[in-house]
mmCIF file of C-alpha atoms and ligand atoms in Angstrom:
data_model
loop_
_atom_site.group_PDB
_atom_site.id
_atom_site.type_symbol
_atom_site.label_atom_id
_atom_site.label_comp_id
_atom_site.label_asym_id
_atom_site.label_seq_id
_atom_site.Cartn_x
_atom_site.Cartn_y
_atom_site.Cartn_z
ATOM 1 C CA MET A 1 0.000 0.000 0.000
ATOM 2 C CA THR A 2 1.231 3.502 -0.769
ATOM 3 C CA PRO A 3 2.289 5.222 2.458
ATOM 4 C CA ARG A 4 0.494 8.422 3.376
ATOM 5 C CA ILE A 5 3.258 10.962 3.870
ATOM 6 C CA LEU A 6 3.156 14.484 5.235
ATOM 7 C CA PHE A 7 6.111 16.233 3.589
ATOM 8 C CA LEU A 8 7.433 19.429 5.183
ATOM 9 C CA ASP A 9 9.656 22.158 3.757
ATOM 10 C CA HIS A 10 10.249 25.624 5.142
ATOM 11 C CA VAL A 11 10.630 27.508 1.858
ATOM 12 C CA GLY A 12 8.450 28.371 -1.117
ATOM 13 C CA VAL A 13 11.277 29.129 -3.560
ATOM 14 C CA LEU A 14 12.872 26.617 -5.937
ATOM 15 C CA GLY A 15 16.229 25.505 -4.580
ATOM 16 C CA GLY A 16 17.775 22.151 -5.471
ATOM 17 C CA GLY A 17 16.265 20.525 -2.377
ATOM 18 C CA GLU A 18 12.813 21.681 -3.403
ATOM 19 C CA LEU A 19 13.233 20.510 -7.009
ATOM 20 C CA SER A 20 14.251 17.112 -5.667
ATOM 21 C CA LEU A 21 11.266 17.013 -3.290
ATOM 22 C CA LEU A 22 9.027 17.844 -6.249
ATOM 23 C CA ASP A 23 10.014 14.515 -7.833
ATOM 24 C CA ILE A 24 9.615 12.618 -4.554
ATOM 25 C CA ALA A 25 6.236 14.134 -3.623
ATOM 26 C CA ARG A 26 4.912 13.523 -7.138
ATOM 27 C CA HIS A 27 5.839 9.851 -6.769
ATOM 28 C CA PHE A 28 4.018 9.492 -3.435
ATOM 29 C CA ALA A 29 1.221 11.943 -4.316
ATOM 30 C CA ALA A 30 -1.666 9.553 -3.634
ATOM 31 C CA GLY A 31 -2.710 10.140 -0.022
ATOM 32 C CA SER A 32 0.178 12.511 0.696
ATOM 33 C CA ARG A 33 0.463 16.245 1.209
ATOM 34 C CA VAL A 34 3.231 18.837 1.197
ATOM 35 C CA LEU A 35 3.140 21.444 3.925
ATOM 36 C CA LEU A 36 5.196 24.578 3.263
ATOM 37 C CA PHE A 37 6.052 27.246 5.813
ATOM 38 C CA GLU A 38 6.155 29.918 3.088
ATOM 39 C CA ASP A 39 4.214 30.489 -0.123
ATOM 40 C CA GLY A 40 5.973 30.800 -3.473
ATOM 41 C CA PRO A 41 6.645 29.222 -6.863
ATOM 42 C CA PHE A 42 7.346 25.834 -5.265
ATOM 43 C CA ARG A 43 3.671 25.610 -4.405
ATOM 44 C CA ASP A 44 2.652 26.191 -8.029
ATOM 45 C CA ARG A 45 5.080 23.564 -9.312
ATOM 46 C CA LEU A 46 3.820 20.983 -6.796
ATOM 47 C CA GLU A 47 0.193 21.690 -7.622
ATOM 48 C CA ALA A 48 0.892 21.474 -11.348
ATOM 49 C CA ALA A 49 2.403 18.040 -10.645
ATOM 50 C CA GLY A 50 -0.827 16.930 -8.959
ATOM 51 C CA VAL A 51 0.459 17.141 -5.384
ATOM 52 C CA VAL A 52 -1.786 18.443 -2.580
ATOM 53 C CA VAL A 53 -0.094 21.458 -0.973
ATOM 54 C CA GLU A 54 -0.886 23.534 2.065
ATOM 55 C CA VAL A 55 0.928 26.635 3.283
ATOM 56 C CA VAL A 56 1.165 27.261 7.029
ATOM 57 C CA THR A 57 3.144 30.470 7.237
ATOM 58 C CA ALA A 58 6.010 30.497 9.730
ATOM 59 C CA PRO A 59 6.020 33.306 12.301
ATOM 60 C CA ALA A 60 8.648 35.965 11.471
ATOM 61 C CA SER A 61 10.760 34.940 14.486
ATOM 62 C CA VAL A 62 11.316 31.530 12.846
ATOM 63 C CA SER A 63 12.034 32.891 9.361
ATOM 64 C CA ARG A 64 14.641 35.172 10.929
ATOM 65 C CA VAL A 65 16.718 32.320 12.404
ATOM 66 C CA ARG A 66 19.896 32.132 10.287
ATOM 67 C CA ARG A 67 22.362 29.339 9.532
ATOM 68 C CA ALA A 68 25.114 30.977 11.565
ATOM 69 C CA GLY A 69 22.822 32.412 14.240
ATOM 70 C CA GLY A 70 23.603 31.971 17.928
ATOM 71 C CA THR A 71 21.695 30.662 20.931
ATOM 72 C CA MET A 72 19.713 33.884 21.502
ATOM 73 C CA GLN A 73 18.353 33.908 17.966
ATOM 74 C CA ALA A 74 17.397 30.250 18.296
ATOM 75 C CA LEU A 75 15.608 30.914 21.602
ATOM 76 C CA ARG A 76 13.668 33.793 20.097
ATOM 77 C CA GLY A 77 12.517 31.422 17.354
ATOM 78 C CA LEU A 78 11.293 28.790 19.825
ATOM 79 C CA PRO A 79 7.689 29.986 20.411
ATOM 80 C CA GLY A 80 7.182 30.141 16.645
ATOM 81 C CA VAL A 81 8.601 26.650 16.214
ATOM 82 C CA LEU A 82 6.189 25.320 18.853
ATOM 83 C CA LYS A 83 3.299 27.023 17.098
ATOM 84 C CA LEU A 84 4.247 25.428 13.768
ATOM 85 C CA ALA A 85 4.761 22.056 15.465
ATOM 86 C CA ARG A 86 1.249 22.238 16.923
ATOM 87 C CA ALA A 87 -0.151 23.005 13.463
ATOM 88 C CA VAL A 88 1.754 20.039 12.003
ATOM 89 C CA ALA A 89 0.673 17.755 14.864
ATOM 90 C CA ARG A 90 -2.989 18.576 14.180
ATOM 91 C CA ARG A 91 -2.539 17.261 10.642
ATOM 92 C CA ALA A 92 -0.067 14.449 11.371
ATOM 93 C CA ARG A 93 -2.679 11.978 12.626
ATOM 94 C CA SER A 94 -3.995 11.521 9.085
ATOM 95 C CA TYR A 95 -0.574 10.358 7.865
ATOM 96 C CA ASP A 96 1.736 7.374 8.415
ATOM 97 C CA LEU A 97 4.957 9.331 8.424
ATOM 98 C CA LEU A 98 6.451 12.848 8.523
ATOM 99 C CA TYR A 99 9.141 13.592 5.936
ATOM 100 C CA ALA A 100 11.186 16.744 6.564
ATOM 101 C CA ASN A 101 13.068 18.196 3.605
ATOM 102 C CA SER A 102 14.979 20.996 5.346
ATOM 103 C CA GLN A 103 16.511 21.699 8.743
ATOM 104 C CA LYS A 104 13.791 24.012 10.004
ATOM 105 C CA ALA A 105 11.165 21.585 8.774
ATOM 106 C CA PHE A 106 12.947 18.801 10.621
ATOM 107 C CA ILE A 107 12.953 20.644 13.940
ATOM 108 C CA VAL A 108 9.212 21.184 13.628
ATOM 109 C CA ALA A 109 8.618 17.603 12.437
ATOM 110 C CA ALA A 110 10.674 16.138 15.285
ATOM 111 C CA LEU A 111 8.385 17.773 17.870
ATOM 112 C CA ALA A 112 5.145 17.023 16.021
ATOM 113 C CA GLY A 113 6.210 13.421 15.403
ATOM 114 C CA ARG A 114 7.005 12.970 19.060
ATOM 115 C CA TRP A 115 3.621 14.288 20.203
ATOM 116 C CA THR A 116 1.642 12.240 17.688
ATOM 117 C CA ARG A 117 3.844 9.121 17.671
ATOM 118 C CA ARG A 118 4.499 9.396 13.978
ATOM 119 C CA PRO A 119 7.934 8.355 12.646
ATOM 120 C CA VAL A 120 10.034 11.154 11.195
ATOM 121 C CA VAL A 121 12.344 10.840 8.200
ATOM 122 C CA TRP A 122 14.763 13.703 7.654
ATOM 123 C CA HIS A 123 16.096 14.231 4.134
ATOM 124 C CA LEU A 124 19.337 15.976 4.998
ATOM 125 C CA ARG A 125 20.557 18.104 2.111
ATOM 126 C CA ASP A 126 23.098 20.245 3.963
ATOM 127 C CA LEU A 127 26.659 19.575 4.971
ATOM 128 C CA LEU A 128 26.592 20.180 8.699
ATOM 129 C CA ASP A 129 30.143 21.522 8.925
ATOM 130 C CA ALA A 130 31.566 24.765 10.260
ATOM 131 C CA ALA A 131 31.896 26.193 6.737
ATOM 132 C CA HIS A 132 28.115 26.265 6.405
ATOM 133 C CA PHE A 133 26.526 26.387 9.892
ATOM 134 C CA GLY A 134 26.991 27.790 13.372
ATOM 135 C CA ASN A 135 27.535 25.499 16.378
ATOM 136 C CA THR A 136 24.121 26.143 17.908
ATOM 137 C CA GLN A 137 22.209 25.092 14.843
ATOM 138 C CA ARG A 138 24.316 21.975 14.398
ATOM 139 C CA ARG A 139 23.943 20.943 18.033
ATOM 140 C CA VAL A 140 20.168 21.413 17.978
ATOM 141 C CA VAL A 141 19.463 19.515 14.765
ATOM 142 C CA VAL A 142 21.890 16.682 15.426
ATOM 143 C CA GLY A 143 20.601 16.264 18.992
ATOM 144 C CA LEU A 144 16.998 16.087 17.773
ATOM 145 C CA ALA A 145 17.926 13.669 14.981
ATOM 146 C CA ASN A 146 19.698 11.316 17.359
ATOM 147 C CA ARG A 147 16.671 11.149 19.624
ATOM 148 C CA TRP A 148 13.710 11.440 17.327
ATOM 149 C CA ALA A 149 14.554 10.752 13.673
ATOM 150 C CA ALA A 150 13.674 7.250 12.521
ATOM 151 C CA CYS A 151 16.148 7.751 9.728
ATOM 152 C CA VAL A 152 18.263 10.455 8.093
ATOM 153 C CA LEU A 153 18.533 10.311 4.306
ATOM 154 C CA ALA A 154 21.769 12.104 3.406
ATOM 155 C CA ASN A 155 22.108 13.412 -0.152
ATOM 156 C CA SER A 156 25.764 12.228 -0.341
ATOM 157 C CA GLU A 157 28.433 10.296 1.557
ATOM 158 C CA ALA A 158 29.959 13.689 2.335
ATOM 159 C CA THR A 159 26.710 14.869 3.934
ATOM 160 C CA ALA A 160 26.363 11.625 5.916
ATOM 161 C CA THR A 161 29.972 11.889 7.115
ATOM 162 C CA ALA A 162 29.538 15.508 8.219
ATOM 163 C CA PHE A 163 26.376 14.478 10.106
ATOM 164 C CA VAL A 164 28.297 11.778 11.965
ATOM 165 C CA GLU A 165 31.242 14.115 12.597
ATOM 166 C CA ALA A 166 28.815 16.647 14.090
ATOM 167 C CA GLY A 167 27.764 13.935 16.571
ATOM 168 C CA GLY A 168 24.986 12.232 14.565
ATOM 169 C CA ARG A 169 24.377 8.503 15.001
ATOM 170 C CA ALA A 170 25.756 6.557 12.055
ATOM 171 C CA GLU A 171 23.088 3.817 12.466
ATOM 172 C CA ILE A 172 20.281 6.136 11.402
ATOM 173 C CA ALA A 173 22.064 7.651 8.372
ATOM 174 C CA ARG A 174 21.439 6.340 4.832
ATOM 175 C CA VAL A 175 22.952 7.826 1.677
ATOM 176 C CA VAL A 176 20.487 8.606 -1.109
ATOM 177 C CA HIS A 177 22.053 10.536 -3.960
ATOM 178 C CA ASN A 178 19.755 12.829 -5.911
ATOM 179 C CA GLY A 179 18.271 11.203 -8.966
ATOM 180 C CA ILE A 180 17.352 13.306 -11.972
ATOM 181 C CA ALA A 181 14.899 12.544 -14.778
ATOM 182 C CA PRO A 182 17.179 12.005 -17.791
ATOM 183 C CA GLU A 183 14.515 12.636 -20.421
ATOM 184 C CA ASP A 184 14.428 16.322 -19.507
ATOM 185 C CA PHE A 185 18.139 16.829 -20.117
ATOM 186 C CA VAL A 186 19.564 14.396 -22.672
ATOM 187 C CA GLU A 187 17.682 15.573 -25.756
ATOM 188 C CA VAL A 188 16.373 19.068 -26.382
ATOM 189 C CA ASP A 189 15.027 20.858 -29.429
ATOM 190 C CA ARG A 190 18.153 22.006 -31.335
ATOM 191 C CA ALA A 191 16.365 24.807 -33.154
ATOM 192 C CA GLY A 192 15.172 26.187 -29.809
ATOM 193 C CA VAL A 193 18.741 26.191 -28.488
ATOM 194 C CA GLU A 194 20.025 28.048 -31.547
ATOM 195 C CA ALA A 195 17.222 30.599 -31.250
ATOM 196 C CA LEU A 196 18.145 31.084 -27.597
ATOM 197 C CA ARG A 197 21.810 31.543 -28.524
ATOM 198 C CA ASP A 198 20.872 34.175 -31.091
ATOM 199 C CA SER A 199 18.538 35.970 -28.724
ATOM 200 C CA LEU A 200 21.427 36.321 -26.292
ATOM 201 C CA GLY A 201 23.734 37.561 -29.053
ATOM 202 C CA LEU A 202 26.073 34.603 -28.598
ATOM 203 C CA ARG A 203 26.311 33.165 -32.103
ATOM 204 C CA GLY A 204 29.793 31.731 -32.615
ATOM 205 C CA ALA A 205 31.073 32.720 -29.166
ATOM 206 C CA PRO A 206 32.541 30.237 -26.683
ATOM 207 C CA VAL A 207 30.214 30.134 -23.676
ATOM 208 C CA VAL A 208 30.630 28.872 -20.115
ATOM 209 C CA GLY A 209 27.660 28.599 -17.760
ATOM 210 C CA VAL A 210 27.174 28.488 -14.004
ATOM 211 C CA PHE A 211 23.728 27.214 -13.063
ATOM 212 C CA SER A 212 23.349 28.045 -9.391
ATOM 213 C CA ARG A 213 21.550 30.485 -7.184
ATOM 214 C CA LEU A 214 23.667 33.593 -6.617
ATOM 215 C CA ALA A 215 25.294 33.078 -3.222
ATOM 216 C CA ALA A 216 28.792 33.779 -1.946
ATOM 217 C CA TRP A 217 29.600 30.103 -1.351
ATOM 218 C CA LYS A 218 28.384 29.143 -4.820
ATOM 219 C CA GLY A 219 31.414 31.120 -6.001
ATOM 220 C CA GLN A 220 30.239 32.836 -9.195
ATOM 221 C CA HIS A 221 32.980 35.429 -8.542
ATOM 222 C CA VAL A 222 35.590 32.734 -9.199
ATOM 223 C CA LEU A 223 34.325 32.418 -12.758
ATOM 224 C CA LEU A 224 34.446 36.195 -13.206
ATOM 225 C CA ASP A 225 38.084 36.115 -12.041
ATOM 226 C CA ALA A 226 38.849 33.308 -14.487
ATOM 227 C CA LEU A 227 37.154 35.170 -17.331
ATOM 228 C CA ALA A 228 39.616 38.036 -17.021
ATOM 229 C CA SER A 229 42.267 35.846 -18.666
ATOM 230 C CA LEU A 230 39.934 34.375 -21.304
ATOM 231 C CA PRO A 231 39.153 37.443 -23.427
ATOM 232 C CA GLU A 232 36.931 35.710 -26.009
ATOM 233 C CA VAL A 233 34.760 33.742 -23.601
ATOM 234 C CA HIS A 234 31.234 34.663 -22.506
ATOM 235 C CA ALA A 235 29.657 33.556 -19.226
ATOM 236 C CA LEU A 236 26.033 32.808 -18.422
ATOM 237 C CA LEU A 237 25.156 33.204 -14.760
ATOM 238 C CA VAL A 238 21.855 31.351 -14.484
ATOM 239 C CA GLY A 239 20.038 31.677 -11.171
ATOM 240 C CA THR A 240 19.015 34.311 -8.718
ATOM 241 C CA ALA A 241 19.683 35.154 -5.067
ATOM 242 C CA LEU A 242 17.190 32.839 -3.374
ATOM 243 C CA PHE A 243 18.247 33.118 0.243
ATOM 244 C CA GLU A 244 19.012 36.747 1.025
ATOM 245 C CA GLU A 245 22.247 37.055 -0.911
ATOM 246 C CA GLU A 246 21.229 40.262 -2.695
ATOM 247 C CA ALA A 247 24.409 42.042 -1.599
ATOM 248 C CA TYR A 248 26.547 39.347 -3.204
ATOM 249 C CA ALA A 249 24.445 39.471 -6.379
ATOM 250 C CA ALA A 250 24.835 43.255 -6.525
ATOM 251 C CA ALA A 251 28.605 42.946 -6.074
ATOM 252 C CA LEU A 252 28.760 40.420 -8.922
ATOM 253 C CA ARG A 253 26.834 42.762 -11.201
ATOM 254 C CA ARG A 254 29.174 45.647 -10.414
ATOM 255 C CA ARG A 255 32.170 43.440 -11.025
ATOM 256 C CA ALA A 256 30.778 42.292 -14.371
ATOM 257 C CA GLU A 257 30.683 45.914 -15.539
ATOM 258 C CA ALA A 258 34.450 46.294 -15.119
ATOM 259 C CA PRO A 259 36.519 46.980 -18.234
ATOM 260 C CA GLY A 260 37.653 43.665 -19.667
ATOM 261 C CA LEU A 261 34.494 41.878 -18.549
ATOM 262 C CA ALA A 262 31.715 44.234 -19.632
ATOM 263 C CA GLY A 263 29.437 42.683 -22.247
ATOM 264 C CA ARG A 264 30.680 39.141 -21.614
ATOM 265 C CA VAL A 265 28.765 38.273 -18.443
ATOM 266 C CA HIS A 266 25.084 37.534 -18.916
ATOM 267 C CA PHE A 267 22.875 37.472 -15.819
ATOM 268 C CA LEU A 268 19.826 35.431 -16.770
ATOM 269 C CA GLY A 269 18.059 35.322 -13.403
ATOM 270 C CA PHE A 270 16.031 32.290 -12.361
ATOM 271 C CA ARG A 271 15.110 30.173 -15.388
ATOM 272 C CA ASP A 272 12.770 27.289 -16.054
ATOM 273 C CA ASP A 273 14.548 26.245 -19.258
ATOM 274 C CA ILE A 274 17.733 24.821 -17.728
ATOM 275 C CA PRO A 275 18.021 21.879 -20.181
ATOM 276 C CA ALA A 276 18.062 24.205 -23.225
ATOM 277 C CA LEU A 277 20.559 26.538 -21.550
ATOM 278 C CA LEU A 278 22.826 23.614 -20.672
ATOM 279 C CA HIS A 279 22.830 22.562 -24.315
ATOM 280 C CA LEU A 280 23.701 26.114 -25.332
ATOM 281 C CA VAL A 281 26.947 26.304 -23.350
ATOM 282 C CA ASP A 282 30.284 24.725 -24.271
ATOM 283 C CA VAL A 283 31.292 24.021 -20.673
ATOM 284 C CA VAL A 284 29.386 23.871 -17.382
ATOM 285 C CA ALA A 285 31.286 25.318 -14.425
ATOM 286 C CA HIS A 286 30.490 24.487 -10.822
ATOM 287 C CA THR A 287 32.377 26.993 -8.685
ATOM 288 C CA SER A 288 31.316 26.456 -5.055
ATOM 289 C CA THR A 289 34.005 27.618 -2.651
ATOM 290 C CA ALA A 290 32.642 25.567 0.280
ATOM 291 C CA PRO A 291 31.979 21.820 -0.055
ATOM 292 C CA GLU A 292 28.809 21.208 -2.080
ATOM 293 C CA PRO A 293 26.463 18.786 -0.283
ATOM 294 C CA PHE A 294 25.514 17.116 -3.565
ATOM 295 C CA GLY A 295 25.278 19.419 -6.611
ATOM 296 C CA ARG A 296 22.377 18.636 -8.921
ATOM 297 C CA VAL A 297 23.752 20.978 -11.565
ATOM 298 C CA VAL A 298 26.825 18.811 -11.937
ATOM 299 C CA VAL A 299 24.700 15.771 -12.814
ATOM 300 C CA GLU A 300 22.394 17.841 -15.026
ATOM 301 C CA GLY A 301 25.379 19.169 -16.990
ATOM 302 C CA MET A 302 26.628 15.620 -17.476
ATOM 303 C CA LEU A 303 23.186 14.398 -18.584
ATOM 304 C CA ALA A 304 23.061 17.233 -21.125
ATOM 305 C CA GLY A 305 26.335 15.955 -22.591
ATOM 306 C CA ARG A 306 28.429 18.947 -21.529
ATOM 307 C CA PRO A 307 31.925 18.736 -20.078
ATOM 308 C CA VAL A 308 31.695 19.793 -16.421
ATOM 309 C CA VAL A 309 34.449 21.557 -14.473
ATOM 310 C CA ALA A 310 33.695 21.383 -10.752
ATOM 311 C CA THR A 311 35.070 22.049 -7.311
ATOM 312 C CA ARG A 312 36.967 19.179 -5.720
ATOM 313 C CA ALA A 313 35.008 18.906 -2.450
ATOM 314 C CA GLY A 314 31.863 17.469 -0.860
ATOM 315 C CA GLY A 315 29.388 15.380 -2.819
ATOM 316 C CA VAL A 316 30.945 16.328 -6.160
ATOM 317 C CA LEU A 317 33.720 13.808 -5.468
ATOM 318 C CA GLU A 318 31.065 11.091 -5.585
ATOM 319 C CA ILE A 319 29.829 12.270 -8.981
ATOM 320 C CA ILE A 320 32.946 13.123 -11.017
ATOM 321 C CA ASP A 321 35.987 10.966 -11.625
ATOM 322 C CA ASP A 322 38.630 13.620 -12.307
ATOM 323 C CA GLY A 323 39.938 13.644 -15.885
ATOM 324 C CA MET A 324 37.511 10.921 -16.945
ATOM 325 C CA THR A 325 33.933 12.137 -16.449
ATOM 326 C CA GLY A 326 34.689 15.797 -15.676
ATOM 327 C CA LEU A 327 37.485 17.972 -14.343
ATOM 328 C CA LEU A 328 37.976 18.788 -10.656
ATOM 329 C CA LEU A 329 39.695 21.903 -9.312
ATOM 330 C CA ALA A 330 40.599 23.260 -5.893
ATOM 331 C CA PRO A 331 37.826 25.470 -4.448
ATOM 332 C CA GLY A 332 38.298 29.142 -5.326
ATOM 333 C CA ASP A 333 41.249 28.583 -7.703
ATOM 334 C CA ALA A 334 40.419 31.003 -10.538
ATOM 335 C CA GLY A 335 43.760 30.396 -12.296
ATOM 336 C CA ALA A 336 43.141 26.649 -12.464
ATOM 337 C CA LEU A 337 39.579 27.286 -13.655
ATOM 338 C CA ALA A 338 40.833 29.536 -16.448
ATOM 339 C CA ARG A 339 43.352 26.880 -17.530
ATOM 340 C CA ALA A 340 40.755 24.096 -17.464
ATOM 341 C CA LEU A 341 38.270 26.169 -19.484
ATOM 342 C CA HIS A 342 40.935 27.111 -21.997
ATOM 343 C CA ASP A 343 41.965 23.499 -22.303
ATOM 344 C CA LEU A 344 38.418 22.228 -22.929
ATOM 345 C CA LEU A 345 37.574 25.022 -25.374
ATOM 346 C CA ALA A 346 40.799 24.474 -27.306
ATOM 347 C CA SER A 347 40.466 20.666 -27.419
ATOM 348 C CA PRO A 348 36.964 19.801 -28.608
ATOM 349 C CA GLU A 349 37.936 16.142 -28.887
ATOM 350 C CA LYS A 350 38.883 15.981 -25.221
ATOM 351 C CA ALA A 351 35.768 17.932 -24.253
ATOM 352 C CA ARG A 352 33.597 15.470 -26.179
ATOM 353 C CA ARG A 353 35.294 12.440 -24.610
ATOM 354 C CA ILE A 354 34.790 13.755 -21.072
ATOM 355 C CA ALA A 355 31.211 14.804 -21.803
ATOM 356 C CA ALA A 356 30.295 11.405 -23.247
ATOM 357 C CA ALA A 357 31.826 9.528 -20.305
ATOM 358 C CA GLY A 358 30.093 11.897 -17.886
ATOM 359 C CA GLN A 359 26.738 11.407 -19.533
ATOM 360 C CA ALA A 360 27.030 7.616 -19.345
ATOM 361 C CA VAL A 361 27.842 7.739 -15.627
ATOM 362 C CA ALA A 362 25.063 10.218 -14.866
ATOM 363 C CA LEU A 363 22.512 8.039 -16.670
ATOM 364 C CA GLU A 364 23.633 4.943 -14.836
ATOM 365 C CA ARG A 365 24.200 6.214 -11.317
ATOM 366 C CA PHE A 366 21.872 9.174 -10.837
ATOM 367 C CA SER A 367 18.578 8.140 -12.343
ATOM 368 C CA LEU A 368 15.351 9.305 -10.788
ATOM 369 C CA SER A 369 13.954 5.777 -10.696
ATOM 370 C CA ARG A 370 16.916 4.579 -8.640
ATOM 371 C CA MET A 371 16.482 7.366 -6.085
ATOM 372 C CA LEU A 372 12.746 6.717 -5.774
ATOM 373 C CA GLU A 373 13.326 2.979 -5.245
ATOM 374 C CA GLN A 374 15.825 3.706 -2.482
ATOM 375 C CA ILE A 375 13.479 6.123 -0.748
ATOM 376 C CA GLU A 376 10.594 3.645 -0.998
ATOM 377 C CA ARG A 377 12.763 0.989 0.594
ATOM 378 C CA HIS A 378 13.866 3.232 3.476
ATOM 379 C CA ILE A 379 10.298 4.357 4.142
ATOM 380 C CA GLU A 380 9.114 0.760 4.174
ATOM 381 C CA GLU A 381 11.872 -0.121 6.620
ATOM 382 C CA VAL A 382 10.814 2.724 8.932
ATOM 383 C CA LEU A 383 7.120 1.761 8.784
ATOM 384 C CA ASN A 384 7.864 -1.931 9.347
ATOM 385 C CA ALA A 385 9.893 -1.101 12.437
ATOM 386 C CA ILE A 386 6.898 0.472 14.186
ATOM 387 C CA LYS A 387 4.340 -2.204 13.317
HETATM 388 N N1 UDP B 401 18.008 25.856 -11.272
HETATM 389 C C1 UDP B 401 16.851 26.305 -11.914
HETATM 390 N N2 UDP B 401 16.845 27.566 -12.420
HETATM 391 C C2 UDP B 401 17.904 28.408 -12.302
HETATM 392 C C3 UDP B 401 19.082 27.954 -11.637
HETATM 393 C C4 UDP B 401 19.087 26.666 -11.144
HETATM 394 O O1 UDP B 401 15.872 25.577 -12.038
HETATM 395 O O2 UDP B 401 17.814 29.511 -12.790
HETATM 396 C C5 UDP B 401 18.018 24.495 -10.720
HETATM 397 C C6 UDP B 401 19.101 23.596 -11.259
HETATM 398 O O3 UDP B 401 18.729 23.068 -12.500
HETATM 399 C C7 UDP B 401 19.256 22.573 -10.146
HETATM 400 C C8 UDP B 401 18.887 23.361 -8.901
HETATM 401 O O4 UDP B 401 18.282 24.566 -9.328
HETATM 402 O O5 UDP B 401 18.349 21.498 -10.326
HETATM 403 C C9 UDP B 401 20.066 23.695 -8.031
HETATM 404 O O6 UDP B 401 20.428 22.562 -7.335
HETATM 405 P P1 UDP B 401 21.881 22.307 -6.768
HETATM 406 O O7 UDP B 401 21.801 21.012 -6.083
HETATM 407 O O8 UDP B 401 22.890 22.398 -7.825
HETATM 408 O O9 UDP B 401 22.166 23.505 -5.752
HETATM 409 P P2 UDP B 401 21.326 24.139 -4.542
HETATM 410 O O10 UDP B 401 20.801 25.444 -5.009
HETATM 411 O O11 UDP B 401 20.263 23.187 -4.174
HETATM 412 O O12 UDP B 401 22.322 24.312 -3.436
HETATM 413 C C1 GLC B 402 20.887 21.346 -1.299
HETATM 414 C C2 GLC B 402 22.384 21.370 -1.571
HETATM 415 C C3 GLC B 402 22.747 20.830 -2.938
HETATM 416 C C4 GLC B 402 21.972 19.559 -3.246
HETATM 417 C C5 GLC B 402 20.486 19.809 -3.084
HETATM 418 C C6 GLC B 402 19.636 18.574 -3.389
HETATM 419 O O1 GLC B 402 20.233 22.456 -1.789
HETATM 420 O O2 GLC B 402 22.929 22.669 -1.422
HETATM 421 O O3 GLC B 402 24.136 20.565 -3.010
HETATM 422 O O4 GLC B 402 22.264 19.105 -4.542
HETATM 423 O O5 GLC B 402 20.224 20.182 -1.760
HETATM 424 O O6 GLC B 402 19.779 17.536 -2.430
#
């Protein structure tokens, strides 16, 4: 029987975690519901996919709690968390299991699950290390997980390891890499791609793309640095500042106006036509300066048959075999990025070989069906344990 799942996520925007949950919630849609703590485009995408969605808006004190925030900020958020947990608990009795897709959602789910005796699965999509989160936040979420999570699905070995290093119990952690629907990425309408290239004024130009929200740790500035020594190359920065990184985005825009770069950096904002844009570029660059928990864009670039140059850290090490299925570089090394881009643009044969090998690996190891099977199995295991 299909389990009835109450999915929880604290945001309404479309980050990688939300796009992944979209696939998962669609799969379990019968009898399930997604509860969001904020309205936004994620709601529309879920509804269009036939998923029942409800928005229970988080009190401002909860929305204000930040990744690096201290104990005081966390305490101020507590009454709001309890209020959300009560709202979730009122609904939880109609479901077999609570499935939290973000840290804030997990904190709320842990309390509601405890009160209503519903098992809680936490899909952990963040690397709980000091580069990304403050001590308070890590202590709180890991402590709750150890006591009250039936299982923690980590989006990579790197994420699972960081969870354990932060004090998490290894017995409850399971690695589930993101799976991505290949049909969206492998083949696209060629004429549409050419029209897109023309509309951006890029006919005949070598183009590199970064497909990530604009955020300091996503490292778009590293590509701008690299571009300075690649005078012919254009860059597409695809994505917007989703989580209050407007200052970084503004700094990038100013930087892109500098002599030597002006006219070669194209800010496309948030786009829904990622597959076509991937096919437009010659190389996909992943530039995160802190370890990437997983990195959907890396797999998507590979599926689209592009050579991918990525940062050697975090989950990316589980996706790319350096020199074979992509190229790996030290985080923040703009010189190495410039050399790798030059190399791939100057050696189309090499670029094609890497892209083809990357595509084969992405199709085999990161399919959506494989991820959904794994999640089904883990959910079944959790439900069997409480029978
Ligand atoms: N993405 C998108 N539109 C954009 C930029 C990115 O739909 O304008 C998607 C991208 O295709 C990928 C996701 O956002 O599926 C980003 O996921 P990733 O795991 O790479 O990073 P995250 O933002 O989750 O840290
Ligand atoms: C998070 C991570 C990203 C990962 C995504 C999907 O947003 O930052 O690396 O790919 O979740 O699990």
